[in-house]
Short mmCIF file of C-alpha atoms in Angstrom, two decimals:
data_model
loop_
_atom_site.label_atom_id
_atom_site.label_comp_id
_atom_site.label_asym_id
_atom_site.label_seq_id
_atom_site.Cartn_x
_atom_site.Cartn_y
_atom_site.Cartn_z
CA MET A 1 63.01 127.58 72.10
CA HIS A 2 66.50 127.95 73.56
CA ASP A 3 65.70 125.40 76.30
CA LEU A 4 64.39 122.93 73.69
CA HIS A 5 67.61 123.14 71.69
CA LYS A 6 69.59 122.68 74.91
CA PHE A 7 67.50 119.60 75.75
CA ASP A 8 68.04 118.13 72.27
CA ASP A 9 71.76 118.71 72.61
CA VAL A 10 71.85 116.89 75.96
CA VAL A 11 69.91 113.93 74.49
CA LYS A 12 72.35 113.81 71.58
CA GLN A 13 75.30 113.74 73.96
CA LEU A 14 73.64 110.96 75.95
CA GLN A 15 73.10 108.94 72.79
CA GLU A 16 76.76 109.37 71.85
CA LYS A 17 77.81 108.29 75.34
CA TYR A 18 75.77 105.09 75.35
CA ILE A 19 76.54 104.17 71.74
CA LYS A 20 80.24 104.17 72.67
CA ILE A 21 79.59 101.49 75.31
CA ASP A 22 77.09 99.56 73.20
CA GLN A 23 74.08 100.55 75.32
CA ASN A 24 70.51 101.49 74.43
CA THR A 25 69.89 105.12 75.37
CA ASP A 26 66.13 104.57 75.76
CA ASP A 27 66.70 101.90 78.43
CA HIS A 28 68.73 104.29 80.53
CA LEU A 29 66.20 107.11 80.10
CA TYR A 30 63.36 104.79 81.15
CA GLY A 31 65.42 103.86 84.21
CA LEU A 32 65.41 107.51 85.28
CA LEU A 33 61.61 107.39 85.54
CA TYR A 34 61.84 104.95 88.44
CA SER A 35 65.05 105.99 90.20
CA LYS A 36 64.83 107.65 93.61
CA PRO A 37 66.14 111.17 94.10
CA ILE A 38 69.53 111.10 95.84
CA THR A 39 69.86 112.25 99.45
CA TYR A 40 72.97 113.24 101.38
CA TRP A 41 72.73 110.27 103.72
CA ASP A 42 72.34 107.79 100.88
CA TYR A 43 75.17 109.28 98.84
CA ILE A 44 77.59 109.37 101.80
CA GLN A 45 76.27 106.08 103.20
CA THR A 46 76.02 107.77 106.59
CA ASP A 47 74.15 104.95 108.35
CA ALA A 48 76.65 102.32 107.24
CA LEU A 49 79.60 104.55 108.13
CA LEU A 50 78.32 105.31 111.64
CA ASN A 51 77.73 101.64 112.36
CA LEU A 52 81.36 100.68 111.84
CA GLN A 53 82.54 101.80 115.29
CA ILE A 54 82.29 98.61 117.36
CA GLN A 55 83.71 98.82 120.87
CA ARG A 56 85.26 95.82 122.59
CA THR A 57 84.83 97.32 126.08
CA THR A 58 82.39 99.51 128.02
CA LEU A 59 84.96 102.31 128.37
CA PRO A 60 83.63 105.49 126.65
CA ASP A 61 86.98 106.77 125.36
CA GLU A 62 87.52 103.62 123.32
CA MET A 63 85.09 105.21 120.84
CA VAL A 64 87.55 108.08 120.36
CA PHE A 65 90.33 105.61 119.63
CA ILE A 66 88.33 103.60 117.10
CA SER A 67 86.84 106.60 115.30
CA TYR A 68 90.17 108.40 115.11
CA HIS A 69 91.93 105.45 113.51
CA GLN A 70 89.09 104.87 111.05
CA ILE A 71 89.35 108.52 110.01
CA ASN A 72 93.09 108.00 109.50
CA GLU A 73 92.41 105.06 107.21
CA LEU A 74 89.95 107.15 105.17
CA ILE A 75 92.61 109.84 104.79
CA PHE A 76 95.16 107.20 103.77
CA LYS A 77 92.71 106.11 101.08
CA MET A 78 92.56 109.67 99.75
CA ILE A 79 96.37 109.90 99.77
CA LEU A 80 96.67 106.69 97.74
CA TRP A 81 94.02 108.06 95.39
CA GLU A 82 96.15 111.14 94.68
CA ILE A 83 99.42 109.21 94.32
CA ASP A 84 97.81 106.78 91.88
CA GLN A 85 96.93 109.67 89.59
CA VAL A 86 100.60 110.60 89.38
CA ALA A 87 101.53 106.95 88.80
CA GLN A 88 99.06 106.57 85.92
CA LYS A 89 99.47 109.98 84.27
CA GLU A 90 100.82 109.57 80.73
CA ASP A 91 101.80 113.17 79.99
CA LEU A 92 103.10 114.01 83.46
CA ASP A 93 104.20 117.62 83.92
CA VAL A 94 105.52 119.77 86.74
CA SER A 95 102.22 121.52 87.46
CA PHE A 96 100.24 118.30 87.79
CA PHE A 97 102.97 116.63 89.86
CA GLU A 98 103.33 119.55 92.29
CA ASN A 99 99.55 119.86 92.66
CA LYS A 100 99.18 116.21 93.67
CA ILE A 101 102.19 116.24 95.99
CA MET A 102 100.83 119.27 97.85
CA ARG A 103 97.40 117.65 98.14
CA VAL A 104 99.00 114.63 99.78
CA SER A 105 101.13 116.85 102.03
CA ARG A 106 98.05 118.71 103.23
CA TYR A 107 96.46 115.40 104.18
CA PHE A 108 99.53 114.51 106.22
CA ASP A 109 99.66 118.00 107.72
CA MET A 110 96.10 117.43 108.91
CA LEU A 111 96.97 113.99 110.27
CA THR A 112 99.93 115.49 112.12
CA THR A 113 97.95 118.18 113.91
CA SER A 114 95.09 115.78 114.58
CA PHE A 115 97.15 113.69 117.00
CA ASN A 116 96.30 116.19 119.73
CA ILE A 117 92.68 115.03 119.39
CA MET A 118 93.69 111.56 120.48
CA ARG A 119 96.44 112.66 122.85
CA GLU A 120 94.19 115.06 124.75
CA GLY A 121 90.92 113.31 123.97
CA MET A 122 91.36 110.04 125.84
CA ASP A 123 91.57 109.48 129.56
CA ILE A 124 94.87 107.73 130.32
CA GLU A 125 93.34 105.29 132.79
CA GLN A 126 90.66 104.27 130.31
CA TYR A 127 93.20 103.81 127.51
CA MET A 128 95.49 101.72 129.69
CA LYS A 129 92.56 99.40 130.36
CA PHE A 130 90.99 98.97 126.93
CA ARG A 131 94.38 98.74 125.16
CA TYR A 132 94.85 95.24 126.56
CA THR A 133 91.81 94.05 124.63
CA LEU A 134 93.62 95.11 121.43
CA THR A 135 96.60 92.78 121.91
CA PRO A 136 98.23 91.70 119.61
CA ALA A 137 96.79 94.26 117.16
CA SER A 138 98.68 97.47 116.48
CA GLY A 139 98.67 100.54 114.25
CA PHE A 140 101.77 98.89 112.81
CA GLN A 141 99.29 96.77 110.84
CA SER A 142 97.92 99.62 108.72
CA ALA A 143 98.20 98.13 105.24
CA GLN A 144 97.32 101.40 103.53
CA TYR A 145 100.22 103.18 105.22
CA ARG A 146 102.61 100.50 103.94
CA MET A 147 101.16 101.00 100.46
CA ILE A 148 101.74 104.75 100.73
CA GLU A 149 105.40 103.99 101.43
CA PHE A 150 105.66 101.58 98.48
CA ALA A 151 103.97 104.12 96.20
CA SER A 152 106.20 107.00 97.29
CA THR A 153 109.74 105.76 96.79
CA GLU A 154 111.99 103.13 95.31
CA LEU A 155 112.01 99.93 97.32
CA ILE A 156 115.67 100.22 98.29
CA ASN A 157 114.81 103.26 100.43
CA LEU A 158 112.49 101.11 102.55
CA ILE A 159 115.01 98.32 103.12
CA ASP A 160 116.63 97.95 106.54
CA PHE A 161 120.00 99.75 106.43
CA ARG A 162 121.79 96.55 107.47
CA PHE A 163 120.77 94.81 104.24
CA ARG A 164 120.81 97.51 101.57
CA LYS A 165 124.17 96.49 100.10
CA THR A 166 122.86 92.99 99.39
CA ILE A 167 119.64 94.07 97.63
CA ASP A 168 119.18 95.64 94.20
CA ARG A 169 116.60 95.76 91.38
CA ASN A 170 117.29 92.13 90.50
CA THR A 171 116.42 90.95 94.00
CA PRO A 172 113.15 88.95 94.13
CA PHE A 173 110.31 90.92 95.70
CA GLU A 174 109.76 88.16 98.27
CA HIS A 175 113.36 88.53 99.50
CA ALA A 176 113.14 92.32 99.57
CA PHE A 177 109.89 92.09 101.52
CA GLU A 178 111.62 90.09 104.26
CA HIS A 179 114.18 92.88 104.68
CA LEU A 180 111.92 95.94 104.81
CA TYR A 181 112.77 98.30 107.66
CA TRP A 182 109.57 97.56 109.60
CA GLN A 183 110.22 93.81 109.61
CA ALA A 184 112.71 94.35 112.43
CA ALA A 185 109.97 95.70 114.69
CA GLY A 186 108.10 92.41 114.39
CA LYS A 187 110.99 90.00 114.89
CA ASP A 188 113.00 88.81 117.86
CA TYR A 189 116.37 90.52 117.41
CA GLU A 190 118.38 87.44 118.45
CA THR A 191 116.38 84.53 116.98
CA GLY A 192 114.67 86.24 114.04
CA LYS A 193 111.35 84.65 115.05
CA LYS A 194 108.35 86.66 113.89
CA SER A 195 105.88 87.97 116.43
CA THR A 196 102.17 87.17 116.29
CA LEU A 197 101.71 90.82 115.26
CA LEU A 198 103.83 90.28 112.15
CA VAL A 199 102.58 86.77 111.38
CA ASN A 200 98.95 87.93 111.36
CA PHE A 201 99.81 90.98 109.28
CA GLU A 202 101.61 88.96 106.63
CA LYS A 203 98.95 86.26 106.54
CA ARG A 204 96.38 88.90 105.61
CA TYR A 205 98.37 91.26 103.40
CA LYS A 206 101.65 89.79 102.14
CA GLY A 207 100.21 88.75 98.76
CA ASP A 208 98.63 92.18 98.32
CA PHE A 209 101.89 93.87 99.25
CA ILE A 210 103.99 91.86 96.80
CA ARG A 211 101.59 92.69 93.95
CA PHE A 212 101.51 96.35 94.99
CA MET A 213 105.32 96.48 95.17
CA GLN A 214 105.51 95.07 91.65
CA THR A 215 102.98 97.58 90.32
CA TYR A 216 104.73 100.59 91.84
CA ASN A 217 108.27 99.39 91.19
CA THR A 218 108.55 101.83 88.28
CA LYS A 219 105.53 104.03 88.99
CA ASN A 220 106.31 105.33 92.47
CA LEU A 221 106.61 109.07 93.02
CA TRP A 222 110.40 109.08 92.91
CA SER A 223 110.56 107.00 89.72
CA ARG A 224 108.03 109.28 88.03
CA PHE A 225 109.98 112.34 89.20
CA LYS A 226 113.13 111.00 87.55
CA GLU A 227 111.22 110.57 84.26
CA LEU A 228 110.68 114.32 84.04
CA PRO A 229 113.01 116.40 81.85
CA LYS A 230 116.13 117.56 83.68
CA GLU A 231 114.96 121.17 83.84
CA ASP A 232 111.65 120.06 85.39
CA GLN A 233 113.49 118.03 88.04
CA GLU A 234 115.17 121.29 89.05
CA ASP A 235 111.90 123.21 89.26
CA GLU A 236 112.12 125.05 92.59
CA ALA A 237 108.44 124.73 93.49
CA LEU A 238 108.30 120.99 92.71
CA VAL A 239 111.50 120.22 94.64
CA LYS A 240 110.17 122.22 97.58
CA ALA A 241 106.90 120.27 97.46
CA MET A 242 108.75 116.93 97.30
CA ARG A 243 110.95 117.84 100.26
CA HIS A 244 107.94 119.04 102.24
CA TYR A 245 106.12 115.78 101.61
CA ASP A 246 109.16 113.68 102.52
CA TYR A 247 109.82 115.52 105.78
CA THR A 248 106.15 115.73 106.73
CA VAL A 249 105.56 111.99 106.34
CA ASN A 250 108.86 110.70 107.70
CA VAL A 251 109.61 113.17 110.48
CA THR A 252 106.78 115.53 111.42
CA TRP A 253 103.90 113.04 111.23
CA VAL A 254 105.97 110.21 112.69
CA MET A 255 107.03 112.33 115.66
CA ALA A 256 103.45 113.44 116.34
CA HIS A 257 102.50 109.75 116.39
CA TYR A 258 105.54 108.93 118.53
CA ASN A 259 104.75 111.61 121.10
CA ALA A 260 101.10 110.57 121.31
CA ALA A 261 102.13 106.96 121.90
CA LYS A 262 104.73 108.01 124.46
CA HIS A 263 102.11 110.07 126.32
CA TYR A 264 100.10 106.93 127.04
CA ILE A 265 102.58 104.06 126.96
CA GLU A 266 104.99 105.82 129.36
CA SER A 267 102.24 107.19 131.59
CA GLY A 268 103.40 105.00 134.45
CA THR A 269 100.14 103.05 134.61
CA GLY A 270 101.14 100.22 132.26
CA ASP A 271 104.07 98.04 131.29
CA GLY A 272 105.59 100.52 128.83
CA GLU A 273 105.17 98.15 125.89
CA ALA A 274 103.22 98.53 122.66
CA THR A 275 100.14 96.36 122.19
CA GLY A 276 101.81 94.42 119.39
CA GLY A 277 104.97 93.85 121.42
CA SER A 278 107.25 95.79 119.04
CA ASP A 279 110.23 97.91 120.07
CA TRP A 280 108.08 100.93 119.34
CA LYS A 281 110.68 103.61 120.06
CA LYS A 282 113.28 102.33 117.60
CA TYR A 283 110.58 101.47 115.08
CA MET A 284 108.89 104.86 115.19
CA HIS A 285 111.61 107.44 115.82
CA PRO A 286 113.01 108.74 112.49
CA LYS A 287 116.58 109.00 113.76
CA TYR A 288 116.87 105.21 114.00
CA GLN A 289 115.42 104.03 110.69
CA LYS A 290 116.02 107.23 108.74
CA ARG A 291 113.01 106.67 106.53
CA ILE A 292 113.57 109.00 103.58
CA PHE A 293 111.61 108.81 100.32
CA PHE A 294 113.75 111.15 98.21
CA PRO A 295 117.32 111.07 99.63
CA GLU A 296 118.77 112.68 96.50
CA LEU A 297 116.86 115.89 97.29
CA TRP A 298 118.65 116.34 100.63
CA SER A 299 122.20 117.39 101.43
CA ASP A 300 124.66 115.02 103.13
CA GLU A 301 124.35 117.03 106.33
CA GLU A 302 120.55 116.86 106.25
CA LEU A 303 120.65 113.11 105.70
CA GLU A 304 123.14 112.62 108.52
CA ASN A 305 121.02 114.59 110.98
CA TRP A 306 117.65 113.19 109.85
CA GLY A 307 115.34 113.09 112.86
CA ASN A 308 118.04 114.14 115.35
CA ASN A 309 116.63 117.55 116.14
CA VAL A 310 113.01 116.67 116.93
#
């Protein structure tokens, strides 16, 4: 009798659910009669996922390179998923904010330690051969990573230091886009001509980036942090979490990436240049660009020495 009442209650809840979206409950129940039971491989789409690793060469370790970067992109997707919840939360509080920031930090902590998989998991001679088939592609062209940056901080903190005094909130997004810190890595320093790396990247993603920048202009992590009551902005645990995230993304993770790239690019078996042709050392090393999401949470001394001691 108890099970029957439980069943009736479930049916009632289903009816309420479908009435709210103007659907016939009976149609959905009939559909269950013919639906297949779910399996792990169907739910995860394992077959599709494992068929996305397409090598351009016959060198075995290229598979490591492709798979590793695809895993990175999946993690970036999860990071954006967490940040978006903070951006959209109406009644944002300290507990929710800190929880999401630490989730994102753990993803980046994992990405940081995972670089040893690629650094120690690919034969240098193989990498220095298959890397030429990647030209002019580069990890520089990870659109999701750019979106993580846009979603984390106010746009001014991503502008090249040389142009920050000429850009403010009234600056058109198109103009600001042309002066982002990473633009310099894709341009000839003397002529300003854009590299094929940058041209291809913008052709594919510039429109998406401009729309994303507009969306997160007032919803980025730093903007949402400043909306909290003053006492919440001084919450020790939240500030600690924000600082950890900032340093992890812009120093620890970047340096792990930098050292992995250096291990191969400066191995002595190639030309010492990145596949996209960028000045990879000045682009990647935090002491040059001083990428900082939440500068107000750091002391003057910490800002001055950002990336100097790694």
